[in-house]
Short mmCIF file of C-alpha atoms in Angstrom, two decimals:
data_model
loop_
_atom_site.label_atom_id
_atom_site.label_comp_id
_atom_site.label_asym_id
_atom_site.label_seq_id
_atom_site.Cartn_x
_atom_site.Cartn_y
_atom_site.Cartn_z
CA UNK J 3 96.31 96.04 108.75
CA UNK J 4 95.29 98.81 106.26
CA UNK J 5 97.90 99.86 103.57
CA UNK J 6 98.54 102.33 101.08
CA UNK J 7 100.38 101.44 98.04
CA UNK J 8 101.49 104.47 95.86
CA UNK J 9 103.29 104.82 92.85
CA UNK J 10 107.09 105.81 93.70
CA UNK J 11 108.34 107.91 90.91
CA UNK J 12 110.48 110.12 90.59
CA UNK J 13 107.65 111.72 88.05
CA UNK J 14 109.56 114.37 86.02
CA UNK J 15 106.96 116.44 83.78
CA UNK J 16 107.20 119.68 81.38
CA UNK J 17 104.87 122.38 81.97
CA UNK J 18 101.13 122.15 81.14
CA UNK J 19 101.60 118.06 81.12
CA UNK J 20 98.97 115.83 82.33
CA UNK J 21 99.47 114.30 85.80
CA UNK J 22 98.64 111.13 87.09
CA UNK J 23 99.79 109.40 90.89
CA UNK J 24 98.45 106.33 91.37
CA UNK J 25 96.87 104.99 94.71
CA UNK J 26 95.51 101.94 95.87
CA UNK J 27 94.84 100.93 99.27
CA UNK J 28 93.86 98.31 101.85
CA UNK J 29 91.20 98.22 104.30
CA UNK J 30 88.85 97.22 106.40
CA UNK J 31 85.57 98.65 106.31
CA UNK J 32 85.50 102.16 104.48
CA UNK J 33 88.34 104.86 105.41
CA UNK J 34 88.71 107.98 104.57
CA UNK J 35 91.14 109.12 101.92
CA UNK J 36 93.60 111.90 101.59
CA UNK J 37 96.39 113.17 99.55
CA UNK J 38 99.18 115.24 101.16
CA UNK J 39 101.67 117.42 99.23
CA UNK J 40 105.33 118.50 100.79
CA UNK J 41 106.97 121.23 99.18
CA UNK J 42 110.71 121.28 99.51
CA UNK J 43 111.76 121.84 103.39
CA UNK J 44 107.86 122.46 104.63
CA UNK J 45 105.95 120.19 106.77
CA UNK J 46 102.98 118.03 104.90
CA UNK J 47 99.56 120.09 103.58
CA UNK J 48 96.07 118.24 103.23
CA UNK J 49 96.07 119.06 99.46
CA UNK J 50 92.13 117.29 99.34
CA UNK J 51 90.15 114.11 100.56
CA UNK J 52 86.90 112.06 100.10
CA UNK J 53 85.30 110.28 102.81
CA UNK J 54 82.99 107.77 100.63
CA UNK J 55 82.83 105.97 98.08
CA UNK J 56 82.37 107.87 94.72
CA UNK J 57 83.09 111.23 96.72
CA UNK J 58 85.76 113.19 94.48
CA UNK J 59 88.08 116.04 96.41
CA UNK J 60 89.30 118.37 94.49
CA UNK J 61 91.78 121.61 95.00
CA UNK J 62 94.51 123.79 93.24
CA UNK J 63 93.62 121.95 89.94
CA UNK J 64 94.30 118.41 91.67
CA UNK J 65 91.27 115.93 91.16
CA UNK J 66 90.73 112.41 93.05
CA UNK J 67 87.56 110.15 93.55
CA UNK J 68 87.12 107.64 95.81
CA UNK J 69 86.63 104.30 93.95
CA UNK J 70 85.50 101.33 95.95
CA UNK J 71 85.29 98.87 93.78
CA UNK J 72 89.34 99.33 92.36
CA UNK J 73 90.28 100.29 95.99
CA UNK J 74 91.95 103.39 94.40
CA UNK J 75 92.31 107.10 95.07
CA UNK J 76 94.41 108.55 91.91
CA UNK J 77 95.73 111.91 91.44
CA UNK J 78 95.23 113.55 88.86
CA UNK J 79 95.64 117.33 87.27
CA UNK J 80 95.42 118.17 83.82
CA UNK J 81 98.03 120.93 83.19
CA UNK J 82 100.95 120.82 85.81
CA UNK J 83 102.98 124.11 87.09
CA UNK J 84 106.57 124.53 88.06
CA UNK J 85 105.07 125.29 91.39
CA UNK J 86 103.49 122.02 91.60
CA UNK J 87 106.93 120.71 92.32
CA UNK J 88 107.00 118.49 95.60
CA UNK J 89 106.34 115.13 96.95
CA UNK J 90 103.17 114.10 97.14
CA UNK J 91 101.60 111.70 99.85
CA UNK J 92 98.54 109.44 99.36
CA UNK J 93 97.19 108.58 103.01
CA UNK J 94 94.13 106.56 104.81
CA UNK J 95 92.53 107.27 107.97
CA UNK J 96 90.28 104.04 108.75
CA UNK J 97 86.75 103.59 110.71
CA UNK J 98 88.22 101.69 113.40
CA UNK J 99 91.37 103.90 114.50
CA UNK J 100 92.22 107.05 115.02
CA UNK J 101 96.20 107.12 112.80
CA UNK J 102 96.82 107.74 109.61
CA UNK J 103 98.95 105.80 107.43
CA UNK J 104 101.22 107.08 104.44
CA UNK J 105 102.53 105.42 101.04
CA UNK J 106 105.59 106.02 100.39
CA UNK J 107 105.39 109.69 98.56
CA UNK J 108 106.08 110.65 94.84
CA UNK J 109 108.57 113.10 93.76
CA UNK J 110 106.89 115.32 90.83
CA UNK J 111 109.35 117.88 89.40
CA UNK J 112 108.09 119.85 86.41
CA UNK J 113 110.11 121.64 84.14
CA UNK J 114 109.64 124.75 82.51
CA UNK D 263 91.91 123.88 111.39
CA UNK D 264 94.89 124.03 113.84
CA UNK D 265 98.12 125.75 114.17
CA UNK D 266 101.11 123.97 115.04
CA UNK D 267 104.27 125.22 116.17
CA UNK D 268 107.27 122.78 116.49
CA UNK D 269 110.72 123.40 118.17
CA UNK D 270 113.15 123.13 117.48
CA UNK D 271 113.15 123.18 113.96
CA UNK D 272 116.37 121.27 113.65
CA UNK D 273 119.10 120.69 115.26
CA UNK D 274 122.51 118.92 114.94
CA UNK D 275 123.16 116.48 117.82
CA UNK D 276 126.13 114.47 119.62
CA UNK D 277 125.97 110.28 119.92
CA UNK D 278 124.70 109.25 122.91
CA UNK D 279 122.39 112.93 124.02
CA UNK D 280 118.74 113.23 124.38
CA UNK D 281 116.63 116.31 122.49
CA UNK D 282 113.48 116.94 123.52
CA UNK D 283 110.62 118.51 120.97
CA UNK D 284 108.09 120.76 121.88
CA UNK D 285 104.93 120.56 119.94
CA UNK D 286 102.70 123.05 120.33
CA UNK D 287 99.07 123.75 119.18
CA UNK D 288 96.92 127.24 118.97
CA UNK D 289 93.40 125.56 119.84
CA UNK D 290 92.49 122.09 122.20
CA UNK D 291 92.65 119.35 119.85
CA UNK D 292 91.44 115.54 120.15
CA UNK D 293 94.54 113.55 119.28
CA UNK D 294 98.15 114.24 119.03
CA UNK D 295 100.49 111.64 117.11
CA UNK D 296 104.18 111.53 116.44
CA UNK D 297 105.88 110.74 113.19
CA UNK D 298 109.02 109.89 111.86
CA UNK D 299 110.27 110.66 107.88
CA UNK D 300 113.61 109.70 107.79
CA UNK D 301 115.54 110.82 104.46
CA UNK D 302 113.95 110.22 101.70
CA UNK D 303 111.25 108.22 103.17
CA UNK D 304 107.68 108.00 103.87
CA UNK D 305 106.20 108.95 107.56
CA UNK D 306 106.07 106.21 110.04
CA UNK D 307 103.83 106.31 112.90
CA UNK D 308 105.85 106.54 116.04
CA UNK D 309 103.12 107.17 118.67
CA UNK D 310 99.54 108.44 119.82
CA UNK D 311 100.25 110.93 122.43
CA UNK D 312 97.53 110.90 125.36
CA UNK D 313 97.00 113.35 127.42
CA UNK D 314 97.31 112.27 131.15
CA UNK D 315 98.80 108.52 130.19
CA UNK D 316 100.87 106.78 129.07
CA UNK D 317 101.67 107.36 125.16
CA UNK D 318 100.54 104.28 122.69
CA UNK D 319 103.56 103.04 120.68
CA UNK D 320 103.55 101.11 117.34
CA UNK D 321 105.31 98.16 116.59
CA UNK D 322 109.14 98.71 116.78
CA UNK D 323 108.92 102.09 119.16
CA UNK D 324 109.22 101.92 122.38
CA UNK D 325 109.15 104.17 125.85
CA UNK D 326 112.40 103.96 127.01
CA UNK D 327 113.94 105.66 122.87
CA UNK D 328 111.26 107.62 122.56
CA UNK D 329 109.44 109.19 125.58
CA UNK D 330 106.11 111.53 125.19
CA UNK D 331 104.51 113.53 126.90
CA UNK D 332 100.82 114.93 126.56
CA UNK D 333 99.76 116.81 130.12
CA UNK D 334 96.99 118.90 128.59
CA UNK D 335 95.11 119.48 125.25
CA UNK D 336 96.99 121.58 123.26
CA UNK D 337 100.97 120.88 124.14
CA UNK D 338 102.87 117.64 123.66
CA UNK D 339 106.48 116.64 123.61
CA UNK D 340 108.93 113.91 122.30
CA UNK D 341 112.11 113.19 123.37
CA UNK D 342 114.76 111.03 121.70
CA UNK D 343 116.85 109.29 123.64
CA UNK D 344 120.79 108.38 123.28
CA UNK D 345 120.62 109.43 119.94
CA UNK D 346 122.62 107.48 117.36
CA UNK D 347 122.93 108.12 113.97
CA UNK D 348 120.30 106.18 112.57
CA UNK D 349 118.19 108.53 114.37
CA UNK D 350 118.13 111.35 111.88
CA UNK D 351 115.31 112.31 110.89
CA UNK D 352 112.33 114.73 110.56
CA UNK D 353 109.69 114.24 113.48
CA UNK D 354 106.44 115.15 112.92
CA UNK D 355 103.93 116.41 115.18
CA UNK D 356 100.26 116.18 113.67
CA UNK D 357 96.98 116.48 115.25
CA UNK D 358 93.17 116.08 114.39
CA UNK D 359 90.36 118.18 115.69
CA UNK D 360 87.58 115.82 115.19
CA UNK D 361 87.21 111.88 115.43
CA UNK D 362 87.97 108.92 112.90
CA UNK D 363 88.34 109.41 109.55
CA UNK D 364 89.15 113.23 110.11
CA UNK D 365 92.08 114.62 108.32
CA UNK D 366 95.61 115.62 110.46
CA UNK D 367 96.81 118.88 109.99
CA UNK D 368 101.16 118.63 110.81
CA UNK D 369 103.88 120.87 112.12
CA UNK D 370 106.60 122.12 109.86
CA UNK D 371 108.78 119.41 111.58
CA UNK D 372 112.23 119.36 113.20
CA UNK D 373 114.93 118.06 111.56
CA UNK D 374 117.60 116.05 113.79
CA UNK D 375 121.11 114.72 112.56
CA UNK D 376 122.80 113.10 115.07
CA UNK D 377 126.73 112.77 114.51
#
């Protein structure tokens, strides 16, 4: 069935760092792709998404693009915040289903 | 987008007692699910909620532990039943307003311990 395999961490970064979560996933067909963040005791926020191949979502400074032909969906942001402190969830929503299923979240804590 | 309003938000429960969550939505949405994130942990998938029927249960969920209910379009609920303490956990309720492929928007969750 389809998969998402995410890098675990903990990530621990100072400020203005680069940032990169890795992503790959499994699937039939072509599903759409998501990344989640959770910010210490709130419930998950759609933090962006691409729905096709080569499609890049972008938002708060957070990049990802939709690579078919790796199967991947890395996060990336190129000068992290304190506030950018949470776990962060990469997630697929295939053609054939109406779920969504989760990797298993990365901790990013960035220090001043 | 949809609002969703969860409750409890936690609660601290006795071995053996059922809780019952309320999810609640602000606008009639197309599919309700049910998720677990135990500590520490990713989300696991416990159910698709539909209205009017029975809910649809993934592999290692079942009824009888974890009973839903869905009677219209924007209210669902999920009760857990004699609770242990491997039971405590966030629970999720997330929804999507459009068809596959279409992202879920979530609760803020309610957080269970069972002692």
């Amino acid at each position: 069935g389809d998969s998402v395999t995410q890098m675990e961490g903990p990530v621990t970064l100072s400020e203005e760092a680069f940032l990169t979560i890795n992503c790959t996933y499994t699937a039939t067909g072509y599903p759409s792709l998501f990344w989640y963040v959770q910010y210490p005791g709130e419930g998950l926020q759609l933090l962006l998404k691409a729905t096709k191949a080569d499609d890049k979502g972008s938002n708060k400074g957070f990049e990802a693009t939709y690579r078919k032909e790796t199967t991947s969906f890395h996060l990336e942001k190129g000068s992290v915040q304190v506030s950018d402190s949470a776990v962060y969830f990469c997630a697929l929503s295939g053609r054939d289903n109406n779920d969504m299923r989760f990797g298993a979240g990365t901790r990013l804590t960035v220090k001043p | 987008s949809a609002v969703i309003s969860q409750k409890p938000s936690r609660d601290i429960c006795q071995r053996g007692t059922s809780l019952t969550i309320q999810c609640q939505v602000d606008s009639q949405v197309t599919m309700m699910f049910w998720y677990r994130q135990q500590p520490g942990q990713s989300l696991t998938l416990i159910a698709t909620a539909n209205q009017g029927s029975e809910a649809t249960y993934e592999s290692g969920f079942v009824i009888d532990k974890f009973p839903i209910s869905r009677p219209n379009l924007t209210f669902s609920t999920l009760t857990v039943s004699n609770m242990s303490p491997e039971d405590s956990s966030i629970y999720l309720c997330s929804v999507s307003t459009g068809w596959v492929g279409r992202e879920l928007f979530f609760g803020e969750g309610s957080r269970l311990t069972v002692l």
